Amino acid sequence: MSWKQLFSKSLAANSDRLHFAAHSHHLWPDAAFAGHCQAGEDAATLADHKWAKIMGPVWAEAQQHVAAELKLPDPATIAFAPNTHDLLVRIISAIPARPVKVLATDGEFHSFRRQMTRWVESGEVILETAAPESLLSVARSGDFDLIFASHVLFNSGSMVTDLEPLAALASPEGPWVVIDGYHGFMAIETDLSAIAEQIFYLSGGYKYAMAGEGVCFLHAPPGYAERPVVTGWYAAFDDLALPPGEVGYAPDGRRFLGSTFDPSGLYRFNAVQNMLQQERLSTAAISDHVEGLQRRFIAADPLPEMQLLNPLDSNLHARFLAYQGKDASALYDHLHDHDVVTDVRGDVLRVGFAIYHDATDVDALLDAIMRN
């Protein structure tokens, strides 16, 4: 079983392609195209007045979808931005101490690593990293302004730690705990209701939310980072009549906003969320389907010379399989030459399944690997 009919445009655009990188660039469902077109329609019809709709019902609907997925008690804590990097920069800017003492895992994404490395060079940050399994103990024993960890590591697909023990360390006076949820959001069931007032949570729509680029978000707990230094005029969108020289902030998650942005991602996100609801495709239902495909692939033992870094077990599981081995790049190239899309990170080949796959697609992937 699959839901290929929901992805007719993306699949028909290249009918020979086998796309197993849903964890990287998830194919757009038809609903995303429809949402994108609606953004254009509103721009044409409403012109200057489109922002009342975007910052009103469109924005509020997107907040509701995120809050429902993460079990957040208040959708108003959510702010949207073109990418998570913008939001990270604003969080760091709100920390008064300099240099900022940061603890992170040693497996964070390139964007975070690059920015932190540059801040270390400039003297803005003192960075300490820890293996994921020791992050919590280091966090408890150290003196940090910010603790940053991925819910699911982008490279290996393994879980970092339970979130609640990290959240217990958080305080408005420091440390602040920031969770990168990009490989967790809509890939694993996530309930933040018990810790929503203690942690920041970053994610976006490019991967499992199937909404494409430009629709990332931050959940910002009340009382934390009330006046980011890096800020844009949308952070005071409700009160543009403040006297010159006064820097006002929204009292909710919008205090993290920047300036004018492309709103089409919000339209796509809402359209896809509504599609999923209509099809009764919850995160749990999609994960069950994907796990069945993963088990079929693993059972064939197609990569005996490579180590599966995130085997299927009783724990929550990423939406991709991560195989480590010296031949990862060569295998990626071989598959690419046969119009089979995976991705490779160093010596790790990542294979991502989705609801636009069925058993025949898994078998086709296995055949392509065997031809190597």
mmCIF file of C-alpha atoms in Angstrom:
data_model
loop_
_atom_site.group_PDB
_atom_site.id
_atom_site.type_symbol
_atom_site.label_atom_id
_atom_site.label_comp_id
_atom_site.label_asym_id
_atom_site.label_seq_id
_atom_site.Cartn_x
_atom_site.Cartn_y
_atom_site.Cartn_z
ATOM 1 C CA MET A 1 0.000 0.000 0.000
ATOM 2 C CA SER A 2 1.099 3.569 -0.653
ATOM 3 C CA TRP A 3 -0.431 6.966 -1.167
ATOM 4 C CA LYS A 4 1.147 7.679 -4.535
ATOM 5 C CA GLN A 5 -2.062 9.342 -5.702
ATOM 6 C CA LEU A 6 -1.353 12.211 -3.292
ATOM 7 C CA PHE A 7 1.964 12.880 -5.084
ATOM 8 C CA SER A 8 0.874 12.643 -8.707
ATOM 9 C CA LYS A 9 2.657 15.818 -9.864
ATOM 10 C CA SER A 10 6.012 15.002 -8.267
ATOM 11 C CA LEU A 11 5.969 11.374 -9.386
ATOM 12 C CA ALA A 12 4.830 12.146 -12.944
ATOM 13 C CA ALA A 13 7.509 14.827 -13.317
ATOM 14 C CA ASN A 14 10.157 12.074 -13.475
ATOM 15 C CA SER A 15 8.494 8.696 -13.745
ATOM 16 C CA ASP A 16 11.811 6.837 -14.007
ATOM 17 C CA ARG A 17 13.183 8.252 -10.771
ATOM 18 C CA LEU A 18 13.158 6.278 -7.528
ATOM 19 C CA HIS A 19 13.282 8.849 -4.747
ATOM 20 C CA PHE A 20 14.532 7.454 -1.426
ATOM 21 C CA ALA A 21 15.561 10.736 0.182
ATOM 22 C CA ALA A 22 12.312 11.736 1.862
ATOM 23 C CA HIS A 23 14.378 12.604 4.949
ATOM 24 C CA SER A 24 16.313 15.149 2.922
ATOM 25 C CA HIS A 25 14.040 16.665 0.294
ATOM 26 C CA HIS A 26 10.588 15.187 0.731
ATOM 27 C CA LEU A 27 8.656 15.104 -2.525
ATOM 28 C CA TRP A 28 5.832 17.623 -2.554
ATOM 29 C CA PRO A 29 2.313 16.228 -2.432
ATOM 30 C CA ASP A 30 -0.225 17.761 -4.799
ATOM 31 C CA ALA A 31 -1.624 19.678 -1.826
ATOM 32 C CA ALA A 32 1.650 21.614 -1.540
ATOM 33 C CA PHE A 33 1.317 22.748 -5.148
ATOM 34 C CA ALA A 34 -2.265 23.825 -4.440
ATOM 35 C CA GLY A 35 -1.183 25.787 -1.377
ATOM 36 C CA HIS A 36 1.566 27.481 -3.343
ATOM 37 C CA CYS A 37 -0.922 28.514 -6.006
ATOM 38 C CA GLN A 38 -3.254 29.886 -3.337
ATOM 39 C CA ALA A 39 -0.455 32.142 -2.104
ATOM 40 C CA GLY A 40 -0.157 33.515 -5.622
ATOM 41 C CA GLU A 41 -3.911 33.963 -5.915
ATOM 42 C CA ASP A 42 -4.043 35.931 -2.685
ATOM 43 C CA ALA A 43 -1.112 38.089 -3.769
ATOM 44 C CA ALA A 44 -2.910 38.893 -7.020
ATOM 45 C CA THR A 45 -6.323 39.471 -5.428
ATOM 46 C CA LEU A 46 -5.398 41.203 -2.185
ATOM 47 C CA ALA A 47 -2.150 42.937 -3.211
ATOM 48 C CA ASP A 48 -1.026 45.188 -0.313
ATOM 49 C CA HIS A 49 -3.802 43.856 1.902
ATOM 50 C CA LYS A 50 -2.587 40.258 1.716
ATOM 51 C CA TRP A 51 -0.592 40.683 4.932
ATOM 52 C CA ALA A 52 -3.753 41.024 6.993
ATOM 53 C CA LYS A 53 -4.672 37.521 5.847
ATOM 54 C CA ILE A 54 -1.148 36.118 6.133
ATOM 55 C CA MET A 55 -0.488 37.426 9.648
ATOM 56 C CA GLY A 56 -4.085 36.669 10.614
ATOM 57 C CA PRO A 57 -5.850 33.429 9.628
ATOM 58 C CA VAL A 58 -2.990 31.859 7.634
ATOM 59 C CA TRP A 59 -0.501 32.390 10.455
ATOM 60 C CA ALA A 60 -2.936 31.282 13.151
ATOM 61 C CA GLU A 61 -3.850 28.120 11.253
ATOM 62 C CA ALA A 62 -0.193 27.161 10.857
ATOM 63 C CA GLN A 63 0.380 27.750 14.570
ATOM 64 C CA GLN A 64 -2.583 25.513 15.385
ATOM 65 C CA HIS A 65 -1.220 22.703 13.207
ATOM 66 C CA VAL A 66 2.205 22.832 14.875
ATOM 67 C CA ALA A 67 0.728 23.038 18.360
ATOM 68 C CA ALA A 68 -1.540 20.067 17.699
ATOM 69 C CA GLU A 69 1.342 17.942 16.408
ATOM 70 C CA LEU A 70 3.584 18.748 19.385
ATOM 71 C CA LYS A 71 0.811 18.919 22.016
ATOM 72 C CA LEU A 72 1.757 22.491 22.856
ATOM 73 C CA PRO A 73 -0.741 24.179 25.175
ATOM 74 C CA ASP A 74 -0.524 27.612 23.529
ATOM 75 C CA PRO A 75 -0.100 28.065 19.759
ATOM 76 C CA ALA A 76 0.916 31.691 20.336
ATOM 77 C CA THR A 77 4.381 30.545 21.499
ATOM 78 C CA ILE A 78 5.201 29.642 17.886
ATOM 79 C CA ALA A 79 7.008 31.931 15.447
ATOM 80 C CA PHE A 80 7.810 31.168 11.806
ATOM 81 C CA ALA A 81 10.933 32.044 9.817
ATOM 82 C CA PRO A 82 12.530 31.082 6.486
ATOM 83 C CA ASN A 83 15.047 28.787 8.197
ATOM 84 C CA THR A 84 16.079 27.572 11.643
ATOM 85 C CA HIS A 85 19.419 29.361 11.386
ATOM 86 C CA ASP A 86 17.700 32.748 11.586
ATOM 87 C CA LEU A 87 15.930 31.648 14.741
ATOM 88 C CA LEU A 88 19.108 30.272 16.339
ATOM 89 C CA VAL A 89 20.889 33.574 15.728
ATOM 90 C CA ARG A 90 18.068 35.455 17.456
ATOM 91 C CA ILE A 91 18.132 33.094 20.444
ATOM 92 C CA ILE A 92 21.882 33.561 20.897
ATOM 93 C CA SER A 93 21.505 37.321 20.533
ATOM 94 C CA ALA A 94 19.109 37.377 23.505
ATOM 95 C CA ILE A 95 21.642 35.858 25.907
ATOM 96 C CA PRO A 96 23.231 38.745 27.823
ATOM 97 C CA ALA A 97 26.491 36.983 28.753
ATOM 98 C CA ARG A 98 29.521 37.213 26.458
ATOM 99 C CA PRO A 99 31.093 34.942 25.540
ATOM 100 C CA VAL A 100 28.105 32.590 25.482
ATOM 101 C CA LYS A 101 28.908 29.206 27.012
ATOM 102 C CA VAL A 102 27.317 26.547 24.808
ATOM 103 C CA LEU A 103 27.057 22.782 25.235
ATOM 104 C CA ALA A 104 26.010 20.677 22.246
ATOM 105 C CA THR A 105 26.291 17.129 21.014
ATOM 106 C CA ASP A 106 29.147 16.288 18.684
ATOM 107 C CA GLY A 107 26.644 15.268 15.988
ATOM 108 C CA GLU A 108 24.795 18.487 15.197
ATOM 109 C CA PHE A 109 23.940 19.650 11.691
ATOM 110 C CA HIS A 110 26.393 21.590 9.479
ATOM 111 C CA SER A 111 24.596 24.911 9.858
ATOM 112 C CA PHE A 112 24.883 24.833 13.643
ATOM 113 C CA ARG A 113 28.478 23.585 13.587
ATOM 114 C CA ARG A 114 29.618 26.211 11.109
ATOM 115 C CA GLN A 115 28.021 29.116 12.957
ATOM 116 C CA MET A 116 29.328 27.958 16.318
ATOM 117 C CA THR A 117 32.830 27.502 14.915
ATOM 118 C CA ARG A 118 32.789 31.038 13.551
ATOM 119 C CA TRP A 119 31.468 32.451 16.832
ATOM 120 C CA VAL A 120 34.244 30.619 18.677
ATOM 121 C CA GLU A 121 36.752 32.223 16.293
ATOM 122 C CA SER A 122 35.325 35.671 16.965
ATOM 123 C CA GLY A 123 35.199 35.187 20.729
ATOM 124 C CA GLU A 124 31.405 35.303 20.910
ATOM 125 C CA VAL A 125 31.028 31.694 22.056
ATOM 126 C CA ILE A 126 32.819 29.105 24.166
ATOM 127 C CA LEU A 127 31.693 25.719 22.839
ATOM 128 C CA GLU A 128 31.873 22.340 24.519
ATOM 129 C CA THR A 129 30.639 19.205 22.789
ATOM 130 C CA ALA A 130 29.760 15.834 24.193
ATOM 131 C CA ALA A 131 28.815 12.466 22.821
ATOM 132 C CA PRO A 132 25.035 12.132 22.716
ATOM 133 C CA GLU A 133 25.010 9.471 25.400
ATOM 134 C CA SER A 134 26.941 11.681 27.825
ATOM 135 C CA LEU A 135 25.267 15.013 27.025
ATOM 136 C CA LEU A 136 22.956 14.962 30.024
ATOM 137 C CA SER A 137 25.672 14.186 32.564
ATOM 138 C CA VAL A 138 27.930 16.921 31.146
ATOM 139 C CA ALA A 139 25.019 19.366 31.161
ATOM 140 C CA ARG A 140 24.327 18.606 34.815
ATOM 141 C CA SER A 141 27.926 19.076 35.866
ATOM 142 C CA GLY A 142 28.756 22.189 33.840
ATOM 143 C CA ASP A 143 27.964 25.892 33.827
ATOM 144 C CA PHE A 144 26.336 26.725 30.507
ATOM 145 C CA ASP A 145 24.225 29.493 29.075
ATOM 146 C CA LEU A 146 22.786 27.330 26.302
ATOM 147 C CA ILE A 147 22.338 23.569 25.849
ATOM 148 C CA PHE A 148 21.630 22.535 22.251
ATOM 149 C CA ALA A 149 20.716 19.024 21.115
ATOM 150 C CA SER A 150 18.972 17.364 18.211
ATOM 151 C CA HIS A 151 15.983 15.224 19.100
ATOM 152 C CA VAL A 152 17.107 12.847 16.324
ATOM 153 C CA LEU A 153 20.654 13.079 14.975
ATOM 154 C CA PHE A 154 20.724 13.973 11.278
ATOM 155 C CA ASN A 155 23.639 11.689 10.437
ATOM 156 C CA SER A 156 22.885 8.457 12.298
ATOM 157 C CA GLY A 157 19.136 8.737 12.837
ATOM 158 C CA SER A 158 19.532 7.839 16.514
ATOM 159 C CA MET A 159 17.775 9.566 19.393
ATOM 160 C CA VAL A 160 19.907 11.851 21.542
ATOM 161 C CA THR A 161 18.214 11.665 24.907
ATOM 162 C CA ASP A 162 14.913 11.968 26.659
ATOM 163 C CA LEU A 163 13.873 15.593 26.573
ATOM 164 C CA GLU A 164 12.420 15.879 30.066
ATOM 165 C CA PRO A 165 15.719 15.500 31.994
ATOM 166 C CA LEU A 166 17.266 18.213 29.821
ATOM 167 C CA ALA A 167 14.237 20.435 30.270
ATOM 168 C CA ALA A 168 14.576 20.091 34.043
ATOM 169 C CA LEU A 169 17.891 21.961 33.826
ATOM 170 C CA ALA A 170 16.378 24.985 32.087
ATOM 171 C CA SER A 171 15.756 28.345 33.692
ATOM 172 C CA PRO A 172 14.998 31.842 32.363
ATOM 173 C CA GLU A 173 18.274 32.916 34.004
ATOM 174 C CA GLY A 174 20.115 30.081 32.269
ATOM 175 C CA PRO A 175 20.801 27.638 30.964
ATOM 176 C CA TRP A 176 18.365 27.712 28.054
ATOM 177 C CA VAL A 177 17.658 24.386 26.399
ATOM 178 C CA VAL A 178 17.148 24.352 22.627
ATOM 179 C CA ILE A 179 16.008 21.188 20.858
ATOM 180 C CA ASP A 180 16.582 20.835 17.120
ATOM 181 C CA GLY A 181 13.555 18.809 16.136
ATOM 182 C CA TYR A 182 14.009 18.771 12.377
ATOM 183 C CA HIS A 183 14.359 14.985 12.130
ATOM 184 C CA GLY A 184 11.744 14.411 14.812
ATOM 185 C CA PHE A 185 8.897 16.706 13.784
ATOM 186 C CA MET A 186 6.224 14.582 12.085
ATOM 187 C CA ALA A 187 8.639 11.648 11.962
ATOM 188 C CA ILE A 188 8.127 10.485 15.536
ATOM 189 C CA GLU A 189 5.242 11.229 17.855
ATOM 190 C CA THR A 190 6.349 14.105 20.101
ATOM 191 C CA ASP A 191 4.521 15.379 23.165
ATOM 192 C CA LEU A 192 5.978 18.596 24.582
ATOM 193 C CA SER A 193 3.029 19.412 26.823
ATOM 194 C CA ALA A 194 4.910 18.712 30.057
ATOM 195 C CA ILE A 195 7.993 20.756 29.125
ATOM 196 C CA ALA A 196 6.561 23.479 26.895
ATOM 197 C CA GLU A 197 7.338 26.174 29.457
ATOM 198 C CA GLN A 198 10.999 25.145 29.723
ATOM 199 C CA ILE A 199 12.464 24.438 26.287
ATOM 200 C CA PHE A 200 12.881 26.017 22.888
ATOM 201 C CA TYR A 201 12.033 23.745 19.969
ATOM 202 C CA LEU A 202 13.142 24.310 16.361
ATOM 203 C CA SER A 203 11.938 22.556 13.238
ATOM 204 C CA GLY A 204 10.426 23.125 9.813
ATOM 205 C CA GLY A 205 8.452 21.890 6.863
ATOM 206 C CA TYR A 206 11.166 20.861 4.414
ATOM 207 C CA LYS A 207 11.280 17.211 5.448
ATOM 208 C CA TYR A 208 8.509 15.145 7.005
ATOM 209 C CA ALA A 209 5.954 17.961 7.020
ATOM 210 C CA MET A 210 6.181 17.812 3.193
ATOM 211 C CA ALA A 211 5.752 21.574 2.758
ATOM 212 C CA GLY A 212 9.014 22.538 1.100
ATOM 213 C CA GLU A 213 11.423 25.322 1.939
ATOM 214 C CA GLY A 214 10.847 28.540 3.824
ATOM 215 C CA VAL A 215 8.503 27.409 6.602
ATOM 216 C CA CYS A 216 10.551 26.809 9.739
ATOM 217 C CA PHE A 217 9.357 27.535 13.238
ATOM 218 C CA LEU A 218 10.364 28.089 16.835
ATOM 219 C CA HIS A 219 8.441 27.300 19.985
ATOM 220 C CA ALA A 220 9.671 29.865 22.529
ATOM 221 C CA PRO A 221 8.753 29.301 26.184
ATOM 222 C CA PRO A 222 7.205 32.265 28.012
ATOM 223 C CA GLY A 223 9.642 34.301 30.081
ATOM 224 C CA TYR A 224 12.712 33.280 28.093
ATOM 225 C CA ALA A 225 14.568 35.593 25.698
ATOM 226 C CA GLU A 226 12.004 38.370 25.841
ATOM 227 C CA ARG A 227 14.094 40.887 23.837
ATOM 228 C CA PRO A 228 16.300 39.312 21.141
ATOM 229 C CA VAL A 229 18.999 41.748 20.038
ATOM 230 C CA VAL A 230 18.797 40.541 16.429
ATOM 231 C CA THR A 231 15.284 41.596 15.525
ATOM 232 C CA GLY A 232 13.082 42.819 12.709
ATOM 233 C CA TRP A 233 10.075 45.080 12.519
ATOM 234 C CA TYR A 234 7.637 42.161 12.379
ATOM 235 C CA ALA A 235 8.532 41.439 16.009
ATOM 236 C CA ALA A 236 6.388 44.469 16.875
ATOM 237 C CA PHE A 237 3.868 43.985 14.078
ATOM 238 C CA ASP A 238 0.939 44.634 16.423
ATOM 239 C CA ASP A 239 2.210 48.046 17.459
ATOM 240 C CA LEU A 240 3.872 49.926 14.627
ATOM 241 C CA ALA A 241 2.819 53.233 16.186
ATOM 242 C CA LEU A 242 5.444 53.206 18.948
ATOM 243 C CA PRO A 243 7.413 56.448 19.167
ATOM 244 C CA PRO A 244 10.762 56.455 17.321
ATOM 245 C CA GLY A 245 13.544 55.017 19.448
ATOM 246 C CA GLU A 246 11.381 52.575 21.355
ATOM 247 C CA VAL A 247 12.010 48.926 20.497
ATOM 248 C CA GLY A 248 8.858 47.022 21.310
ATOM 249 C CA TYR A 249 8.324 43.280 21.176
ATOM 250 C CA ALA A 250 5.291 41.072 20.846
ATOM 251 C CA PRO A 251 4.524 39.325 24.146
ATOM 252 C CA ASP A 252 4.364 35.884 22.499
ATOM 253 C CA GLY A 253 6.488 33.851 20.086
ATOM 254 C CA ARG A 254 6.382 36.646 17.525
ATOM 255 C CA ARG A 255 9.105 38.421 19.509
ATOM 256 C CA PHE A 256 11.470 36.248 17.433
ATOM 257 C CA LEU A 257 10.275 37.496 14.061
ATOM 258 C CA GLY A 258 12.473 39.232 11.539
ATOM 259 C CA SER A 259 11.217 41.258 8.612
ATOM 260 C CA THR A 260 9.304 40.744 5.371
ATOM 261 C CA PHE A 261 9.333 37.118 4.239
ATOM 262 C CA ASP A 262 7.948 34.857 1.521
ATOM 263 C CA PRO A 263 4.652 33.540 2.958
ATOM 264 C CA SER A 264 4.100 30.771 0.410
ATOM 265 C CA GLY A 265 5.567 28.158 2.746
ATOM 266 C CA LEU A 266 2.825 28.835 5.270
ATOM 267 C CA TYR A 267 0.193 28.243 2.597
ATOM 268 C CA ARG A 268 1.854 24.996 1.545
ATOM 269 C CA PHE A 269 2.196 23.852 5.145
ATOM 270 C CA ASN A 270 -1.487 24.479 5.889
ATOM 271 C CA ALA A 271 -2.611 22.785 2.684
ATOM 272 C CA VAL A 272 -0.529 19.671 3.405
ATOM 273 C CA GLN A 273 -1.705 19.497 7.009
ATOM 274 C CA ASN A 274 -5.313 19.667 5.870
ATOM 275 C CA MET A 275 -4.638 16.932 3.311
ATOM 276 C CA LEU A 276 -3.167 14.678 5.988
ATOM 277 C CA GLN A 277 -6.172 15.220 8.206
ATOM 278 C CA GLN A 278 -8.563 14.440 5.365
ATOM 279 C CA GLU A 279 -6.661 11.251 4.582
ATOM 280 C CA ARG A 280 -6.414 10.354 8.292
ATOM 281 C CA LEU A 281 -2.657 10.160 7.950
ATOM 282 C CA SER A 282 -1.271 10.846 11.404
ATOM 283 C CA THR A 283 2.427 10.780 12.221
ATOM 284 C CA ALA A 284 1.884 7.382 13.827
ATOM 285 C CA ALA A 285 0.133 5.990 10.743
ATOM 286 C CA ILE A 286 2.849 7.224 8.392
ATOM 287 C CA SER A 287 5.563 5.870 10.691
ATOM 288 C CA ASP A 288 3.908 2.452 10.742
ATOM 289 C CA HIS A 289 3.866 2.394 6.934
ATOM 290 C CA VAL A 290 7.487 3.506 6.692
ATOM 291 C CA GLU A 291 8.619 0.981 9.289
ATOM 292 C CA GLY A 292 7.071 -1.813 7.240
ATOM 293 C CA LEU A 293 9.106 -0.718 4.231
ATOM 294 C CA GLN A 294 12.246 -0.434 6.354
ATOM 295 C CA ARG A 295 11.767 -3.962 7.687
ATOM 296 C CA ARG A 296 11.321 -5.317 4.178
ATOM 297 C CA PHE A 297 14.549 -3.633 3.112
ATOM 298 C CA ILE A 298 16.542 -4.768 6.163
ATOM 299 C CA ALA A 299 15.279 -8.343 5.874
ATOM 300 C CA ALA A 300 16.931 -8.624 2.459
ATOM 301 C CA ASP A 301 20.316 -7.785 4.051
ATOM 302 C CA PRO A 302 21.382 -5.813 0.967
ATOM 303 C CA LEU A 303 24.438 -4.138 2.545
ATOM 304 C CA PRO A 304 26.265 -6.828 4.544
ATOM 305 C CA GLU A 305 29.542 -4.914 4.478
ATOM 306 C CA MET A 306 27.986 -1.814 6.047
ATOM 307 C CA GLN A 307 26.810 -1.162 9.604
ATOM 308 C CA LEU A 308 23.230 -0.072 10.223
ATOM 309 C CA LEU A 309 23.626 2.736 12.758
ATOM 310 C CA ASN A 310 19.959 2.927 13.740
ATOM 311 C CA PRO A 311 18.529 -0.605 13.789
ATOM 312 C CA LEU A 312 14.836 -1.094 14.327
ATOM 313 C CA ASP A 313 14.201 -1.848 17.980
ATOM 314 C CA SER A 314 11.723 -0.887 20.669
ATOM 315 C CA ASN A 315 12.816 2.761 20.655
ATOM 316 C CA LEU A 316 11.335 5.529 18.549
ATOM 317 C CA HIS A 317 12.934 5.483 15.124
ATOM 318 C CA ALA A 318 13.956 7.974 12.464
ATOM 319 C CA ARG A 319 12.313 7.961 9.052
ATOM 320 C CA PHE A 320 15.563 6.908 7.414
ATOM 321 C CA LEU A 321 18.083 4.087 7.665
ATOM 322 C CA ALA A 322 21.716 5.098 8.121
ATOM 323 C CA TYR A 323 24.338 2.657 6.813
ATOM 324 C CA GLN A 324 27.997 3.316 7.579
ATOM 325 C CA GLY A 325 30.834 1.906 5.522
ATOM 326 C CA LYS A 326 33.785 2.785 3.340
ATOM 327 C CA ASP A 327 31.756 2.169 0.184
ATOM 328 C CA ALA A 328 28.955 4.602 1.056
ATOM 329 C CA SER A 329 29.979 7.255 -1.470
ATOM 330 C CA ALA A 330 30.579 4.735 -4.258
ATOM 331 C CA LEU A 331 27.187 3.143 -3.666
ATOM 332 C CA TYR A 332 25.511 6.550 -3.648
ATOM 333 C CA ASP A 333 27.145 7.345 -6.999
ATOM 334 C CA HIS A 334 26.078 3.993 -8.439
ATOM 335 C CA LEU A 335 22.473 4.539 -7.373
ATOM 336 C CA HIS A 336 22.520 8.112 -8.644
ATOM 337 C CA ASP A 337 23.699 6.900 -12.052
ATOM 338 C CA HIS A 338 20.635 4.620 -12.146
ATOM 339 C CA ASP A 339 18.241 7.465 -11.195
ATOM 340 C CA VAL A 340 17.836 6.196 -7.638
ATOM 341 C CA VAL A 341 18.030 9.073 -5.159
ATOM 342 C CA THR A 342 19.519 8.515 -1.701
ATOM 343 C CA ASP A 343 22.045 10.731 0.041
ATOM 344 C CA VAL A 344 25.434 10.351 1.652
ATOM 345 C CA ARG A 345 27.058 12.132 4.591
ATOM 346 C CA GLY A 346 30.733 11.223 4.726
ATOM 347 C CA ASP A 347 30.822 7.443 5.078
ATOM 348 C CA VAL A 348 27.093 7.171 5.903
ATOM 349 C CA LEU A 349 24.491 6.347 3.265
ATOM 350 C CA ARG A 350 20.993 7.447 4.256
ATOM 351 C CA VAL A 351 17.908 5.808 2.768
ATOM 352 C CA GLY A 352 14.590 7.517 3.438
ATOM 353 C CA PHE A 353 11.184 5.935 2.823
ATOM 354 C CA ALA A 354 7.838 7.734 2.617
ATOM 355 C CA ILE A 355 4.131 7.299 1.992
ATOM 356 C CA TYR A 356 4.770 7.557 -1.760
ATOM 357 C CA HIS A 357 6.584 4.207 -1.578
ATOM 358 C CA ASP A 358 5.232 0.680 -1.542
ATOM 359 C CA ALA A 359 6.755 -2.810 -1.527
ATOM 360 C CA THR A 360 7.477 -2.705 -5.262
ATOM 361 C CA ASP A 361 9.599 0.404 -4.756
ATOM 362 C CA VAL A 362 11.614 -1.317 -2.034
ATOM 363 C CA ASP A 363 12.199 -4.268 -4.339
ATOM 364 C CA ALA A 364 13.300 -1.933 -7.116
ATOM 365 C CA LEU A 365 15.788 -0.321 -4.738
ATOM 366 C CA LEU A 366 17.112 -3.728 -3.735
ATOM 367 C CA ASP A 367 17.550 -4.652 -7.398
ATOM 368 C CA ALA A 368 19.473 -1.435 -8.040
ATOM 369 C CA ILE A 369 21.802 -2.158 -5.137
ATOM 370 C CA MET A 370 22.392 -5.725 -6.285
ATOM 371 C CA ARG A 371 23.451 -4.454 -9.703
ATOM 372 C CA ASN A 372 26.349 -2.617 -8.082
#
